[in-house]
XYZ file of C-alpha atoms in Angstrom:
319
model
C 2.979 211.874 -78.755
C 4.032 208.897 -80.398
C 7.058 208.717 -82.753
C 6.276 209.294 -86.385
C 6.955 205.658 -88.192
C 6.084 206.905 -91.659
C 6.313 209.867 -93.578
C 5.412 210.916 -97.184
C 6.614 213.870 -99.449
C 6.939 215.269 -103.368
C 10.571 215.863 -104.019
C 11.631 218.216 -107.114
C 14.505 217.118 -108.816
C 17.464 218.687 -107.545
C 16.169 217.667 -103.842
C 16.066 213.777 -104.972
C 19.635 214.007 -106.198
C 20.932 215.774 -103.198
C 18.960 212.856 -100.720
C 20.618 210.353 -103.004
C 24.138 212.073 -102.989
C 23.611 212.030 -98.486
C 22.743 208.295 -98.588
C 25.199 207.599 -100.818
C 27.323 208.842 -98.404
C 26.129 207.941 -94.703
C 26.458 204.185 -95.318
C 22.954 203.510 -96.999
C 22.792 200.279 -98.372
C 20.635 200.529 -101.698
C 18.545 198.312 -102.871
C 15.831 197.574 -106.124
C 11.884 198.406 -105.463
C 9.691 198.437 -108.997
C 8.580 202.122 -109.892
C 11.671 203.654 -107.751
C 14.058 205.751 -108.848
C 16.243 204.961 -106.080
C 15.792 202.988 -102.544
C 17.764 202.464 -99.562
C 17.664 201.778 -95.896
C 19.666 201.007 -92.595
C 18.554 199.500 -89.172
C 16.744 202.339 -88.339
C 14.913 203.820 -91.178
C 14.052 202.982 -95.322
C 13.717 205.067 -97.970
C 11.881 204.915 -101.510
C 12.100 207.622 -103.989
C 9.590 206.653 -106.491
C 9.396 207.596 -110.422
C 6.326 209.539 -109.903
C 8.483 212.374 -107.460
C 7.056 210.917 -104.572
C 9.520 209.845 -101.518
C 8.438 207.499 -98.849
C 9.987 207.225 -95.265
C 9.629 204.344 -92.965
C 10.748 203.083 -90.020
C 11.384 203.925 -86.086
C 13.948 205.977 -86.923
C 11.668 208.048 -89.409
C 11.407 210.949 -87.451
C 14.923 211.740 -86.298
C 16.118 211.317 -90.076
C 12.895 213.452 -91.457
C 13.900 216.063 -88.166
C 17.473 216.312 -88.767
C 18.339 215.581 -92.291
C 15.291 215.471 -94.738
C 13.972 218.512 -93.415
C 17.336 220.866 -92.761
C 19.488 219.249 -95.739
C 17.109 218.586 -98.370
C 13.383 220.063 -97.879
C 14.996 223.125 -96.295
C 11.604 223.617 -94.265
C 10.814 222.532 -90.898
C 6.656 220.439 -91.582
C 6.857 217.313 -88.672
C 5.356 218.922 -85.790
C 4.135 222.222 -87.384
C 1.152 220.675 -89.592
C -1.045 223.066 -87.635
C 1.736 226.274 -88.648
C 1.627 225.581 -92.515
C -2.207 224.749 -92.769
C -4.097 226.422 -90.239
C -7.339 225.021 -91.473
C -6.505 221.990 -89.380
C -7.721 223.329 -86.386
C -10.757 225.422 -87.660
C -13.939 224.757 -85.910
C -16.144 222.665 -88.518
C -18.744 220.188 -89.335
C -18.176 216.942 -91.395
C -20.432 215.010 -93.191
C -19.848 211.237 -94.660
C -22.027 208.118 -95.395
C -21.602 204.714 -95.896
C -23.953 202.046 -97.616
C -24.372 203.702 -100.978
C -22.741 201.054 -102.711
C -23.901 197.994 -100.687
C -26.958 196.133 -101.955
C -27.771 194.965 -98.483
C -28.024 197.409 -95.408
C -29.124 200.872 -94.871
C -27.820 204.103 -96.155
C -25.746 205.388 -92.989
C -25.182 209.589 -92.796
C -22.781 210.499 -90.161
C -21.794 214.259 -88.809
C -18.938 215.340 -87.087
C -18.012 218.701 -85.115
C -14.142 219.158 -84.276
C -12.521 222.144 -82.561
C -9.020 222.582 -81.896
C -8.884 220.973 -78.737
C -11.057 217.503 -80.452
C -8.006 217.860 -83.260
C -5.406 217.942 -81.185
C -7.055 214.948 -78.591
C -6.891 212.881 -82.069
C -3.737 214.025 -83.276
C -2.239 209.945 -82.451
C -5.457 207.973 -82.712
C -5.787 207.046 -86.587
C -8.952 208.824 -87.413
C -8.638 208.491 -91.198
C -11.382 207.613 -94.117
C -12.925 204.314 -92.508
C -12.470 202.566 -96.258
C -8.671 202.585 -95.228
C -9.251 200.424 -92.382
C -9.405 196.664 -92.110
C -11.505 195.444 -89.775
C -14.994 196.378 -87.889
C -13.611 196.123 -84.702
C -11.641 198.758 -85.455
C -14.513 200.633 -87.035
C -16.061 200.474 -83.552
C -13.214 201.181 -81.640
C -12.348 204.718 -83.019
C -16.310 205.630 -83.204
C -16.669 205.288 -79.755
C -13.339 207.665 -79.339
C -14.976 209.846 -81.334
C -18.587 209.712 -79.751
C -16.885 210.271 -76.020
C -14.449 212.810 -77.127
C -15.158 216.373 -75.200
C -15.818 218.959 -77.293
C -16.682 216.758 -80.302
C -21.092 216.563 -81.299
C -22.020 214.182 -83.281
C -25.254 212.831 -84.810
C -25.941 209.693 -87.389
C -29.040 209.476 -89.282
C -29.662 205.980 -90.591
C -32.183 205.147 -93.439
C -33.090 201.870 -93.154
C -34.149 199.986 -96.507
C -37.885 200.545 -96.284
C -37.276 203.714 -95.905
C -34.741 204.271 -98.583
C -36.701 202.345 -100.910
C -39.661 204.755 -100.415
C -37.315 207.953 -100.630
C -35.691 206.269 -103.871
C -38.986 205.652 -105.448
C -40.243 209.292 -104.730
C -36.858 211.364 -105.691
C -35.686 208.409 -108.527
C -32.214 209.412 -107.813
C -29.611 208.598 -105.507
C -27.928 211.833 -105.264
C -30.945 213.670 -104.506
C -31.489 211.224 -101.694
C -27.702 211.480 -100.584
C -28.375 215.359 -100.324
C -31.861 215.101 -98.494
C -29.268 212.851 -96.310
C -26.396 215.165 -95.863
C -28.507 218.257 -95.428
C -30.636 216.245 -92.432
C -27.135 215.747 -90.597
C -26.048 219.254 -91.343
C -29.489 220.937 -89.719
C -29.304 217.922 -86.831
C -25.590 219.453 -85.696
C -26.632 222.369 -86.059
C -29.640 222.393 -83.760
C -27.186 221.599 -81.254
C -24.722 224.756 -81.811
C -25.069 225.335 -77.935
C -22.739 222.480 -77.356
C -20.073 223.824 -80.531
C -17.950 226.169 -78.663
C -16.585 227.618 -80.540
C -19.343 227.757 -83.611
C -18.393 226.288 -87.270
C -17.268 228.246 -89.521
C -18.048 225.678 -92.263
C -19.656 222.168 -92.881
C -17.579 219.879 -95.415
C -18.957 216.848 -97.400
C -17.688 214.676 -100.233
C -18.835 216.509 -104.003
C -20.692 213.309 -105.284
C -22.731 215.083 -107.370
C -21.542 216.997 -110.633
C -23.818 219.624 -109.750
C -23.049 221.325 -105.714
C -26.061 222.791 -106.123
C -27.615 219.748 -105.407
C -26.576 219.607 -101.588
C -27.091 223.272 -101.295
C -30.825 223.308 -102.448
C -31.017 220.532 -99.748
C -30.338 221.777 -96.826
C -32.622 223.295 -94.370
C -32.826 226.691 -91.780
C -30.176 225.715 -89.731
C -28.214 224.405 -92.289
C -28.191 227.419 -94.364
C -26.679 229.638 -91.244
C -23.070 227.899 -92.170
C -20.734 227.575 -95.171
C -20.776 224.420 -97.186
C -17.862 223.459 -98.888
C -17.960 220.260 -101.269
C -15.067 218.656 -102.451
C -13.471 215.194 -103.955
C -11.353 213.685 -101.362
C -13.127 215.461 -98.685
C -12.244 212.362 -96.172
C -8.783 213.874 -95.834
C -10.449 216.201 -93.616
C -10.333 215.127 -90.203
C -13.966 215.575 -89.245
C -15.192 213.845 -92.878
C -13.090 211.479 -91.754
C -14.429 211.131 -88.533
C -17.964 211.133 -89.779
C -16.977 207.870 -92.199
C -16.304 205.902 -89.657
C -19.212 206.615 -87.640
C -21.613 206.184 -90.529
C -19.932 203.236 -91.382
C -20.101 201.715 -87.762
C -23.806 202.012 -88.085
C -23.893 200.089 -91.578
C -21.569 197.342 -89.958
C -24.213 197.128 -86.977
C -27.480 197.206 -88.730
C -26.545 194.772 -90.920
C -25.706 192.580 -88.356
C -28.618 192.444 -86.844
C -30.288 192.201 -90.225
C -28.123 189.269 -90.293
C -29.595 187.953 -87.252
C -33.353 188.660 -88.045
C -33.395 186.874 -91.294
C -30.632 184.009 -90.231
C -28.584 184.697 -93.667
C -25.077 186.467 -93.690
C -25.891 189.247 -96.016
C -22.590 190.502 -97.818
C -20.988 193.587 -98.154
C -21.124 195.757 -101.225
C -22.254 194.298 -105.032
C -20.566 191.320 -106.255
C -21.196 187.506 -107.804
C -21.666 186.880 -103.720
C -24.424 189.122 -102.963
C -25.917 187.522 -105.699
C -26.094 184.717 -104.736
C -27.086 186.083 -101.066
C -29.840 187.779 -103.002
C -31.253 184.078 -104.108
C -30.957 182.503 -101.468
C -32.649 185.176 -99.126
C -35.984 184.960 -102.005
C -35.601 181.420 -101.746
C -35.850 181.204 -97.928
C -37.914 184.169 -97.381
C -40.110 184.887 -100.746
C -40.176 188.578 -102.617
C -42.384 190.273 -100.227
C -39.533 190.897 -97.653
C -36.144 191.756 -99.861
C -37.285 195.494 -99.609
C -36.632 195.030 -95.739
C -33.005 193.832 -96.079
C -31.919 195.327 -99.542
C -31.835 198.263 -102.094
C -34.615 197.606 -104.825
C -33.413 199.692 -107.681
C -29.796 197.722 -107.724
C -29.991 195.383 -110.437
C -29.189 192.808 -108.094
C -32.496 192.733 -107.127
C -33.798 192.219 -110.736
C -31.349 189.184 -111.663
C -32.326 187.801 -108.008
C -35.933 187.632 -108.990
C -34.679 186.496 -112.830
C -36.041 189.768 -114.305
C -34.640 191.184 -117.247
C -31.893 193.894 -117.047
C -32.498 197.495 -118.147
C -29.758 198.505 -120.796
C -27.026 200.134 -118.841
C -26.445 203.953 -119.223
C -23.237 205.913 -119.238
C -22.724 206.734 -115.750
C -22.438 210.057 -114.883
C -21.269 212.099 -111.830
């Protein structure tokens, strides 16, 4: 296992005076960082205590000063090394659910699922599964999905929608949540028609709550879906398997609309912005009306100010 480099924590306000009062005096050499109550570091490790309670360790010495004096001196509670002690959730047998695309003019709508068991956890424990919008490049991206796909124990299943498709769904179910939930439920009864390879079985499936409503999801899913508990929350790609299902849902946007790219010799950008607009008009321009449903999603209003069309007034957005 490799050395922890960086560790975070909420400290009360007795513990930040008593951290202050030990670097104070063990030779500390302090320092100014905006928003900190108090920072200061050595050759081996730096620390920020920051006006919002939250203290920030970094450094190769991190984990011998979190070890042996954070932990005994200040936290009084032994947490590096025992994540799996304090939240035993960690290593429950589950299903997670992610997409990617939703917000991306261009591409498909990606839906990615994820089954982790104790050993899968612990075999990622070092890699830096974490929610694929926290990190930087594709290669990456593709890197840690094929971990993931060729990690024993772990099943795994994407389903993509590719724009035709979603434009078709979208013009039936004239919502995107209801689509997103015809999505997630899809992944959710494609795991679990391969339970005979989930030893041991989930005990729950976990997905992002991007509805206001959970019902939503739940009235979604299918047979097999129904046989296991789902659990929707905000954040959910702290989980590790939501996590692990982001990046592979996201690998699969990355590589579709590459080779969307390639079919239709334009670079097609990521997400909504002044330069997909642009992209927008210049893909009409080279390739007429008839084929942006192929490459793009019709209801953004991308699509209307591409083709010069007036604007519906905007609504207050809702979850």
């Amino acid at each position: 296992m490799k050395p922890l480099t960086s560790y975070t924590a909420k400290l009360a306000p007795p513990q930040a005076s008593a951290l202050k009062d030990y670097l104070k005096g063990h030779a500390f050499e302090f320092r100014e960082v905006p928003y900190a109550d108090f920072a200061a570091g050595n050759d081996k490790v730096n620390v920020v205590f920051y006006q919002s309670g939250k203290l920030v360790v970094q450094g190769k010495g991190t984990q011998e000063f979190v070890e042996f004096v954070l932990e005994p001196e200040i936290l009084k509670e032994a947490r590096v090394g025992y994540e799996a002690v304090l939240n035993p959730d960690l290593l429950l047998p589950r299903l997670g659910v992610d997409e990617s695309g939703k917000g991306d003019f261009f591409g498909p709508l990606c839906v990615a699922g994820v089954y982790v068991n104790e050993s899968v956890v612990k075999a990622w424990q070092d890699a830096g599964i974490r929610d694929s919008k926290n990190i930087g490049s594709d290669k990456k991206i593709a890197e840690l999905a094929e971990l993931i796909q060729n990690t024993p124990g772990c099943v795994t299943t994407v389903v993509p929608i590719g724009n035709e498709a979603y434009n078709r769904l979208y013009t039936k179910m004239r919502s995107v949540n209801t689509l997103l939930a015809w999505g997630h439920a899809r992944v959710i009864e494609n795991l679990m028609g391969q339970l005979h390879r989930m030893k041991p079985p989930p005990v729950r499936a976990i997905s992002d709550q991007f509805a206001s409503d959970k019902s939503v999801v739940a009235k979604a899913l299918m047979s097999l879906g129904r046989k296991v508990e789902l659990v929707q929350r905000h954040k959910a790609e702290e989980d590790l398997a939501v996590a692990a299902a982001s990046i592979l849902a996201r690998h699969e946007f990355v590589s579709r609309l590459a080779r969307l790219e390639k079919d239709f010799g334009l670079v097609l950008p990521k997400g909504a912005s002044a330069a997909v607009d642009a992209a927008a008009k210049q893909f009409l321009a080279q390739h007429g009306v008839g084929k942006l449903p192929e490459v793009a999603k019709m209801h953004f209003r991308t699509a209307l100010r591409a083709q010069g069309l007036p604007e519906p007034p905007k609504q207050q957005w809702r979850r």
